[in-house]
XYZ file of C-alpha atoms in Angstrom:
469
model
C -87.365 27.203 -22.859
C -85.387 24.470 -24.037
C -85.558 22.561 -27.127
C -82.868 20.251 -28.651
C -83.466 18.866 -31.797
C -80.942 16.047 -32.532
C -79.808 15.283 -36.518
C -78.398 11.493 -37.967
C -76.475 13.253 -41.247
C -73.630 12.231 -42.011
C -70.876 13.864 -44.060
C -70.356 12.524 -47.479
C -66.652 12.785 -49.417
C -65.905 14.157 -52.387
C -65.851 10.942 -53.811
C -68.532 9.543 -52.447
C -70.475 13.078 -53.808
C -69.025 12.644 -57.577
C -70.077 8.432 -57.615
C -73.372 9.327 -55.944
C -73.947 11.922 -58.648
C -73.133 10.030 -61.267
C -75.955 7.703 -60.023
C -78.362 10.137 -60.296
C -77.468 11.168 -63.615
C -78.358 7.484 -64.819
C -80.979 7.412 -62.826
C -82.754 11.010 -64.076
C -81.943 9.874 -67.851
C -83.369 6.294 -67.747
C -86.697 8.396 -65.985
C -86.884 10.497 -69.011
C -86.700 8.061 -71.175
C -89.565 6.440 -69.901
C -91.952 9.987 -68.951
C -91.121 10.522 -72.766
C -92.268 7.548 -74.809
C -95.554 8.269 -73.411
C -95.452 12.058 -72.443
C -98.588 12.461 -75.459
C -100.755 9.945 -74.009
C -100.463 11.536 -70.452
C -101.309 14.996 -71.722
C -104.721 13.708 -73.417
C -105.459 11.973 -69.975
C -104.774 15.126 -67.952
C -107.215 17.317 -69.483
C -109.838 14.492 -69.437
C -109.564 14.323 -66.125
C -109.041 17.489 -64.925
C -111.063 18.152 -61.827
C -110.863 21.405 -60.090
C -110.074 21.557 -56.557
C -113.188 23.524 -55.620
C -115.394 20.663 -57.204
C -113.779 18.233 -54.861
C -113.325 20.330 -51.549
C -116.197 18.839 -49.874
C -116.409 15.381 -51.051
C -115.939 12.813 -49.029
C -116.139 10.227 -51.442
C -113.894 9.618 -54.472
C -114.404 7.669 -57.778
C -111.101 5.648 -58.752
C -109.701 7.301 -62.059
C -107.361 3.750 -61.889
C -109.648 1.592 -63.250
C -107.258 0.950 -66.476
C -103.656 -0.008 -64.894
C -102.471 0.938 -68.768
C -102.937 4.320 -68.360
C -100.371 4.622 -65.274
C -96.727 5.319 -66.946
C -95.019 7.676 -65.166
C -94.610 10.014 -62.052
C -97.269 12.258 -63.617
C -99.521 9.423 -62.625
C -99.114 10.272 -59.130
C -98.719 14.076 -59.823
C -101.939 13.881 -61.175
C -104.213 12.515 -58.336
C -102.217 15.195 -56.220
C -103.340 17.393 -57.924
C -107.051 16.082 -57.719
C -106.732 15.423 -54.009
C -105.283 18.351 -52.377
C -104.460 20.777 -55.466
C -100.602 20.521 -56.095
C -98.287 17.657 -57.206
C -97.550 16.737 -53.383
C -99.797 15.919 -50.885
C -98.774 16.301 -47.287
C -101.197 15.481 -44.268
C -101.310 16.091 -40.709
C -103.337 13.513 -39.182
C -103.354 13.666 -35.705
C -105.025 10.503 -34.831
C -104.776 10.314 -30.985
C -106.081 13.030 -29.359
C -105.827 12.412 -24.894
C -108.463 13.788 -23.513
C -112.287 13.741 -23.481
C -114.650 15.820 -25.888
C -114.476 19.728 -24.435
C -110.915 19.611 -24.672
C -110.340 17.905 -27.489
C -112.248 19.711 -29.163
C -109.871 22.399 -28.342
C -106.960 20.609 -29.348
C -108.037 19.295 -32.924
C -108.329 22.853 -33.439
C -104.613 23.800 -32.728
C -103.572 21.388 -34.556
C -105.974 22.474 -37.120
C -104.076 25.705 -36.998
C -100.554 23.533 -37.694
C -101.720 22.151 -40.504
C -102.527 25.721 -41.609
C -99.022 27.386 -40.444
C -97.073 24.075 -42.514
C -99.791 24.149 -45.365
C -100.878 20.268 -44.755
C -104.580 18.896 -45.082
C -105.626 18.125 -41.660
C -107.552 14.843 -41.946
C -110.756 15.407 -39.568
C -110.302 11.954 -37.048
C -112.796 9.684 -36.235
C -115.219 10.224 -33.192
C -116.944 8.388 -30.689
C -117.444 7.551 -27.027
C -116.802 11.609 -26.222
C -113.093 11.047 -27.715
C -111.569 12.665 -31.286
C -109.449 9.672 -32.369
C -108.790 6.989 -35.111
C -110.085 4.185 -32.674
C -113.370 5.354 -32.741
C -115.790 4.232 -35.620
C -118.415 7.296 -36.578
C -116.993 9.950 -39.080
C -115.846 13.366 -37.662
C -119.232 14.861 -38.778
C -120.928 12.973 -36.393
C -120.254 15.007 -33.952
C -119.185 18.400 -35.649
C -120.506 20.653 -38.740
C -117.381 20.431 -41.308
C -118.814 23.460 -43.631
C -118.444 25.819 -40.370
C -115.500 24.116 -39.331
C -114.337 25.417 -42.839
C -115.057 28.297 -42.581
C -113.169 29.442 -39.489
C -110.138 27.482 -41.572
C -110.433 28.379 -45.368
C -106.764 28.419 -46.038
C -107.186 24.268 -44.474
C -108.112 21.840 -46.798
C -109.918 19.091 -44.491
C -110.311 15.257 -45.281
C -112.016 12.759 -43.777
C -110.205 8.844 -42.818
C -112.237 7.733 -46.020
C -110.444 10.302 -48.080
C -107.026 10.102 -46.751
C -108.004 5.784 -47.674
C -108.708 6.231 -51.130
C -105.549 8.573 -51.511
C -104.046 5.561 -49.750
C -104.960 3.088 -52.435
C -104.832 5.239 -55.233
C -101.098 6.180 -54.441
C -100.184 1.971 -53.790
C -102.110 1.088 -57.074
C -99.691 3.664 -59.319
C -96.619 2.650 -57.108
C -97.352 -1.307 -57.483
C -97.443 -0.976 -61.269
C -94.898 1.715 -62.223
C -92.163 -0.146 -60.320
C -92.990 -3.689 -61.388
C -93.843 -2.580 -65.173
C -89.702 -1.425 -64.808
C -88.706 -3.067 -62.055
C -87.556 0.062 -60.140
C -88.268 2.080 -57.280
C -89.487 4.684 -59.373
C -92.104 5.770 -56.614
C -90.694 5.283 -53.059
C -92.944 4.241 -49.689
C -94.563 6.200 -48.048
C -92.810 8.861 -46.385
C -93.825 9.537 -42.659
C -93.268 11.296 -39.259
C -94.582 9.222 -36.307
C -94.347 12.217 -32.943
C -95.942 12.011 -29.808
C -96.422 15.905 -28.569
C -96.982 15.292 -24.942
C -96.884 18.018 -21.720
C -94.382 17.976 -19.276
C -93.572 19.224 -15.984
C -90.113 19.623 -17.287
C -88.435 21.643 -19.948
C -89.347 21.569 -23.465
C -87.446 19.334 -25.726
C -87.400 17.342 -28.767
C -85.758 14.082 -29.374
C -85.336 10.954 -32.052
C -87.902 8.634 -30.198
C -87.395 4.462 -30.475
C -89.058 2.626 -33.348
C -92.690 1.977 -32.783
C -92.936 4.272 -29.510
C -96.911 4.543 -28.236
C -98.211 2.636 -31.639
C -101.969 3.134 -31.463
C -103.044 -0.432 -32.107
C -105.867 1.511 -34.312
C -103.196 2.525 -36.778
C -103.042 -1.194 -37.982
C -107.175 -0.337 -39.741
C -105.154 1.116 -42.537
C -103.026 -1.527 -43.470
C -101.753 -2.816 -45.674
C -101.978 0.785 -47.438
C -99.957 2.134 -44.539
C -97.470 -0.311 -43.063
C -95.253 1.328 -40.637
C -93.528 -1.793 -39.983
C -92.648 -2.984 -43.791
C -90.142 -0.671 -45.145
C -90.850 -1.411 -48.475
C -94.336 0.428 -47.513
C -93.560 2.983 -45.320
C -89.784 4.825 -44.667
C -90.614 5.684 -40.750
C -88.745 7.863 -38.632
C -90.320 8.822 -34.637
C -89.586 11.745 -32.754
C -91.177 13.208 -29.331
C -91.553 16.507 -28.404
C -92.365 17.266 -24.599
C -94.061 20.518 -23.936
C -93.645 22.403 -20.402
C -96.901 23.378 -19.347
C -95.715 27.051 -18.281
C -94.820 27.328 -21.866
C -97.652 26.430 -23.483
C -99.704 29.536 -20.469
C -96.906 32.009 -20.321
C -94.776 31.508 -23.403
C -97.191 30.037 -26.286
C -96.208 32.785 -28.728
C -92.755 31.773 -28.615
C -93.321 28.131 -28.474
C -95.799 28.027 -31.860
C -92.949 29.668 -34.144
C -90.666 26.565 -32.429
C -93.332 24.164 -33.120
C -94.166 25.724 -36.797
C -90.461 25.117 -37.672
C -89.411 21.398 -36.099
C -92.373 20.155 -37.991
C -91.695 22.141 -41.108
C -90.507 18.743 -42.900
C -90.659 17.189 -46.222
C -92.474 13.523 -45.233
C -95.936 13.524 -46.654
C -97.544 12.407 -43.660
C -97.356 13.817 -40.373
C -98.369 11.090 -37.785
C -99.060 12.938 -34.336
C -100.304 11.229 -30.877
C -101.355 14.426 -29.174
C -101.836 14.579 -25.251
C -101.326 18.503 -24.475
C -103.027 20.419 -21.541
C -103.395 23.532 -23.292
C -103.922 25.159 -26.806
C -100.942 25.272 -28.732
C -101.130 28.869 -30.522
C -101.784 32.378 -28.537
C -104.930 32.615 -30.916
C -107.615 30.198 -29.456
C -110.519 29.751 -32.034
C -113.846 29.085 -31.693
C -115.358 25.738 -30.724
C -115.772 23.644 -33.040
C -119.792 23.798 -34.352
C -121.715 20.896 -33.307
C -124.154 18.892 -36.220
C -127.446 20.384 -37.093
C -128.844 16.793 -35.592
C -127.569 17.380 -31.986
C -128.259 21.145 -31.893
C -131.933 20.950 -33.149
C -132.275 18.109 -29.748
C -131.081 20.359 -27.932
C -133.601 22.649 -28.880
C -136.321 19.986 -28.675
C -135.724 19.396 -24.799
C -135.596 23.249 -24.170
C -138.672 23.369 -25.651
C -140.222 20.055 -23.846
C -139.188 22.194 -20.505
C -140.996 24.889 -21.394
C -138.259 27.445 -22.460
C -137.575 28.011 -18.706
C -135.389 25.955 -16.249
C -132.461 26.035 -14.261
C -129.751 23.752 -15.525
C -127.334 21.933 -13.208
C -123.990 20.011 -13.981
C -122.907 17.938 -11.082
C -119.758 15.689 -11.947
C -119.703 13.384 -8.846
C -116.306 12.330 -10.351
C -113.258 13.366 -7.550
C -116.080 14.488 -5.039
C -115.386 13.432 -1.678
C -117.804 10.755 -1.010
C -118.210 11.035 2.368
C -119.319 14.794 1.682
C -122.052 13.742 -0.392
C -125.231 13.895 2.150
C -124.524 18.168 3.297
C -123.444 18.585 -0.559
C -126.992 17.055 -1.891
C -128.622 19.422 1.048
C -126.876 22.266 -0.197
C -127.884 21.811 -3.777
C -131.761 21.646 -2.926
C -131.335 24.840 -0.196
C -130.382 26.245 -3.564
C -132.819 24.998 -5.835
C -135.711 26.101 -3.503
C -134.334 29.505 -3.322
C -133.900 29.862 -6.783
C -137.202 28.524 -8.018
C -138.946 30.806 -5.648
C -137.042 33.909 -6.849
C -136.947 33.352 -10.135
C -140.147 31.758 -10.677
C -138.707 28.631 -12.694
C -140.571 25.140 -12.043
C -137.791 22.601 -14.198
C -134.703 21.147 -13.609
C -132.213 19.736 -15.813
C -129.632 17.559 -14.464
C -126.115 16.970 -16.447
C -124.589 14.145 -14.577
C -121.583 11.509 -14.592
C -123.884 9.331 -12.424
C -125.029 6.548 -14.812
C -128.158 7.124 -15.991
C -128.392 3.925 -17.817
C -125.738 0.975 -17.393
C -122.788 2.755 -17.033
C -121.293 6.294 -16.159
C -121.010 9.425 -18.673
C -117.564 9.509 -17.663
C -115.215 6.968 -18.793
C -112.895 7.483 -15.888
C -115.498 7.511 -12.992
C -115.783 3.713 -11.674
C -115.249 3.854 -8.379
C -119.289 4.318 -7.245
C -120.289 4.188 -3.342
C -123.666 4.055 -1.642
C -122.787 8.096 -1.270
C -123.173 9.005 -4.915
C -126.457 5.944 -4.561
C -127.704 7.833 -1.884
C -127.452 11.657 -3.062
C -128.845 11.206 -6.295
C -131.702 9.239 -4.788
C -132.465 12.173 -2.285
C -132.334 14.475 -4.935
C -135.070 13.100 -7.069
C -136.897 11.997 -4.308
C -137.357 16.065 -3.443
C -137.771 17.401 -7.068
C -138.924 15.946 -10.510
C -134.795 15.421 -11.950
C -135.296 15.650 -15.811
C -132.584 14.709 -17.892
C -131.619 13.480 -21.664
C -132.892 9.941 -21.002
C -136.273 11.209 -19.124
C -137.090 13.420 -21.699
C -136.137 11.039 -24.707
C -133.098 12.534 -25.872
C -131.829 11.432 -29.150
C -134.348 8.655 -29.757
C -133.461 8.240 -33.385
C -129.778 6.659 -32.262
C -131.597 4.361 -29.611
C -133.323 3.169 -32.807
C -130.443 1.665 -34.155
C -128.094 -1.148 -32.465
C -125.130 0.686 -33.729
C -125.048 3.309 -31.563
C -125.677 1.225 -28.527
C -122.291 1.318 -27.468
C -121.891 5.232 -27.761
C -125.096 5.711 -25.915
C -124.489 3.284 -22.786
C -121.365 5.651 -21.631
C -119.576 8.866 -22.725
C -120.872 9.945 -25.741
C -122.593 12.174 -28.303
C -124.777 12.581 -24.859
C -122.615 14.835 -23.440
C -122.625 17.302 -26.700
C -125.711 17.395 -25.807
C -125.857 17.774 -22.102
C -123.584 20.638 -22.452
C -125.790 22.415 -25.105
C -129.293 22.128 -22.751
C -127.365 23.405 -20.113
C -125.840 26.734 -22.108
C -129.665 26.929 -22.979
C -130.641 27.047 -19.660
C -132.022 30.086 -17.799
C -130.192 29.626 -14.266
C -127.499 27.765 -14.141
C -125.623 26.067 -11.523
C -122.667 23.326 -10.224
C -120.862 21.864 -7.468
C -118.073 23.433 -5.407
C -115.086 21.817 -4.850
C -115.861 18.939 -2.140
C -118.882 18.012 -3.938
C -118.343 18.399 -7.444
C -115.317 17.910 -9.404
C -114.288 21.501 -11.219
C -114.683 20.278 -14.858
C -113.391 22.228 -18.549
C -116.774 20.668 -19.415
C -118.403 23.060 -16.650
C -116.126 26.055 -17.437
C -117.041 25.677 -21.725
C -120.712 25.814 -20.086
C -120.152 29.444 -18.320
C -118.027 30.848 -21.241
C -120.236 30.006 -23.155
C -123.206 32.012 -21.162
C -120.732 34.511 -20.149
C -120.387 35.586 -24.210
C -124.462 35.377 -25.049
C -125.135 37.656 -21.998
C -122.544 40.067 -23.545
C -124.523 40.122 -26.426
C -127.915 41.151 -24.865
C -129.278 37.065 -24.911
C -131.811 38.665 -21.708
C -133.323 34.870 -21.409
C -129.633 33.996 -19.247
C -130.355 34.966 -15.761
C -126.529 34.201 -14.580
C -123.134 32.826 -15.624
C -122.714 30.033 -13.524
C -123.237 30.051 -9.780
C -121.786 27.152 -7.327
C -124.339 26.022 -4.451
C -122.919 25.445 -0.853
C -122.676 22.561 0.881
């Protein structure tokens, strides 16, 4: 493994150290000054506004404390709603706000980088989701998709925040900086301090480099400004780095690569900007999945139960099939079927699909539709009654509301769901390779039946088994 981490310091002269002291010296006395003259009115305000950092753990909304500008005199000011925010005079964050890849793995990735943000003792602010993506583009909160009180609990050394929090931290830290430094016309608190990286894989070696300003800028980072500027200097003091990660590192050598990442990204900026597009976790320890909401768990329960309790589940991504393979590989799957319902004694079906069920595809990447895919689908529920989230009147509360129209006519909070009838279901099956393209989705599907049949759940009949064609 190879990683070179490159360094702009300079050497300073004597003289240059004794002037540059000097400076400081001024600099620290004219501070005290000012910290002193109103050191007794800061004390009263601390204690009335002390707030304990297990009262505000799992709020996601704060009340300004900033209402009177008066009462903002010093650095204590912003030591204060520290403190109140994230429990000790700094706050650092690790907001990793692009994360490449669609729900199943990200969903694995938010959680190693969850486990950075534990290794460098950051708050991990929990990304916006939508459209089967973790990122900052999207517009529902984290919890839409995912329980944050279990999330917690598999992290309780993490302190989590949502984009709303890290906002009002935002605006609460520009409103003290605006008026100390015009009420004494100094930089007495300086912009924000921040680490724009990209952590991508690479076929290569593993390196890390000083990247060029304003490398892969997420056009969604501009939502927070002007609290977070990273083109105005006088908001934000920038500097961009990329790390490239060899994919045999992150299989055969992750141990040895975490304590390397743990220690490039053990810095001193309080926010650590990452655009994340890794194949594989990032630490040896892989943690569970991330816990879905109560909301999409209890549907999933509801369409188990419309199908009786018994059914054999299929997930047939039609995405990187071969097209012209479609017709034997649509034979193959109902040979299968038939000899499964007559063995087993199971009458429903449940189909998990790419193929557009409503106006466009469940995959974001699959476009490219011919009369095959037309064709096999057709046969298939021209032989058997095809059930799936839309037949059975999944998630009918979103339909309800225009909002969500967007999330539900594509990839989205569908495919939580999807996956969660088909872990459910009592036989389950997929495509081989030819007919179906071999999907993490489908493989978080079998691990996932693979570990209740460990533990005795006697309602799974199999793992996962692939039809022929």
């Amino acid at each position: 493994m190879v990683l070179q981490l490159s360094s702009t310091r300079k050497k300073m002269f004597p003289s240059q150290i004794m002037k540059n002291s000097f400076s400081l010296l001024c600099f620290s006395f004219l501070l005290w000054l000012i910290s002193y003259s109103f050191y007794y009115k800061h004390e009263l305000l601390s204690d009335q506004n002390e707030v304990s950092l297990t009262e505000i753990y799992h709020t996601s909304t704060y009340k300004s404390t900033l209402s009177n500008t008066s009462s903002i005199t010093s650095l204590n000011s912003l030591e204060e709603l520290n403190k109140k925010f994230c429990g000790k005079p700094t706050c650092k964050f690790l907001f990793a706000y692009l994360l490449g890849e669609q729900e199943t793995k990200a969903n694995t990735h938010f959680r190693s980088f969850s486990q950075l943000a534990e290794k460098l003792n950051r708050i991990m602010i929990l990304t916006n989701v939508g459209s089967s993506r973790i990122g900052t583009c999207n517009k529902f909160p984290f919890d839409f998709y995912y329980d944050t009180n279990l999330l917690q609990k598999e992290f309780p050394n993490v302190i989590f925040k949502s984009e709303n929090d890290f906002i009002f931290w935002l605006k609460e830290r520009d409103q003290i900086k605006m008026t100390l430094n015009n009420n004494v016309n100094k930089n007495i608190i300086s912009p924000l301090s921040i680490l724009h990286t990209s952590i991508q894989s690479h076929k290569e070696d593993t390196y890390y480099y000083n990247a060029e300003t304003n490398f892969d800028k997420n056009k969604c980072i501009s939502k927070f400004e002007p609290l977070m500027n990273l083109e105005d200097p006088n908001n934000s003091r920038v500097s961009y780095t990329k790390m490239f990660v060899k994919t045999t590192d992150l299989i055969r050598r992750r141990a040895k690569f975490s304590k390397l990442l743990t220690k490039v990204f053990t810095i001193d900026e309080e926010i650590l900007l990452v655009n994340g597009r890794v194949a594989y976790p990032l630490f040896p320890e892989i943690t569970p999945v991330i816990p879905y909401n109560d909301y999409i768990l209890n549907e999933a329960q509801r369409l188990k139960d419309k199908l009786s309790s018994s059914y054999i589940g299929i997930h047939w991504r039609l995405e990187s099939s071969i097209p012209e393979l479609l017709p034997e590989c649509v034979q193959g799957l109902i040979k299968t079927l038939n000899k499964v319902m007559k063995e087993e004694g199971i009458e429903n079906i449940y189909l998990a699909t790419d193929y557009p069920l409503s106006s466009r595809s469940q995959s974001s990447t699959f476009k490219n539709l011919s009369h095959y895919h037309h064709d096999a689908i057709k046969t298939l529920n021209e032989t058997f009654k095809i059930n799936t989230w839309v037949s059975l009147g999944g998630l009918e509360q979103l339909k309800e509301n225009n909002q969500y129209d967007k999330e539900l006519n594509g990839p989205g909070i569908q495919g939580i769901l999807d996956k969660l009838v088909c872990i459910n279901s009592n036989y389950f099956i997929s495509g081989p390779k030819g007919c179906s393209r071999v999907s993490s989705f489908t493989k978080a599907i079998a691990n996932e039946r693979r570990d209740r049949i460990k533990n005795n759940d006697h309602s799974l009949l199999n793992t996962i088994n692939r039809w022929e064609p």
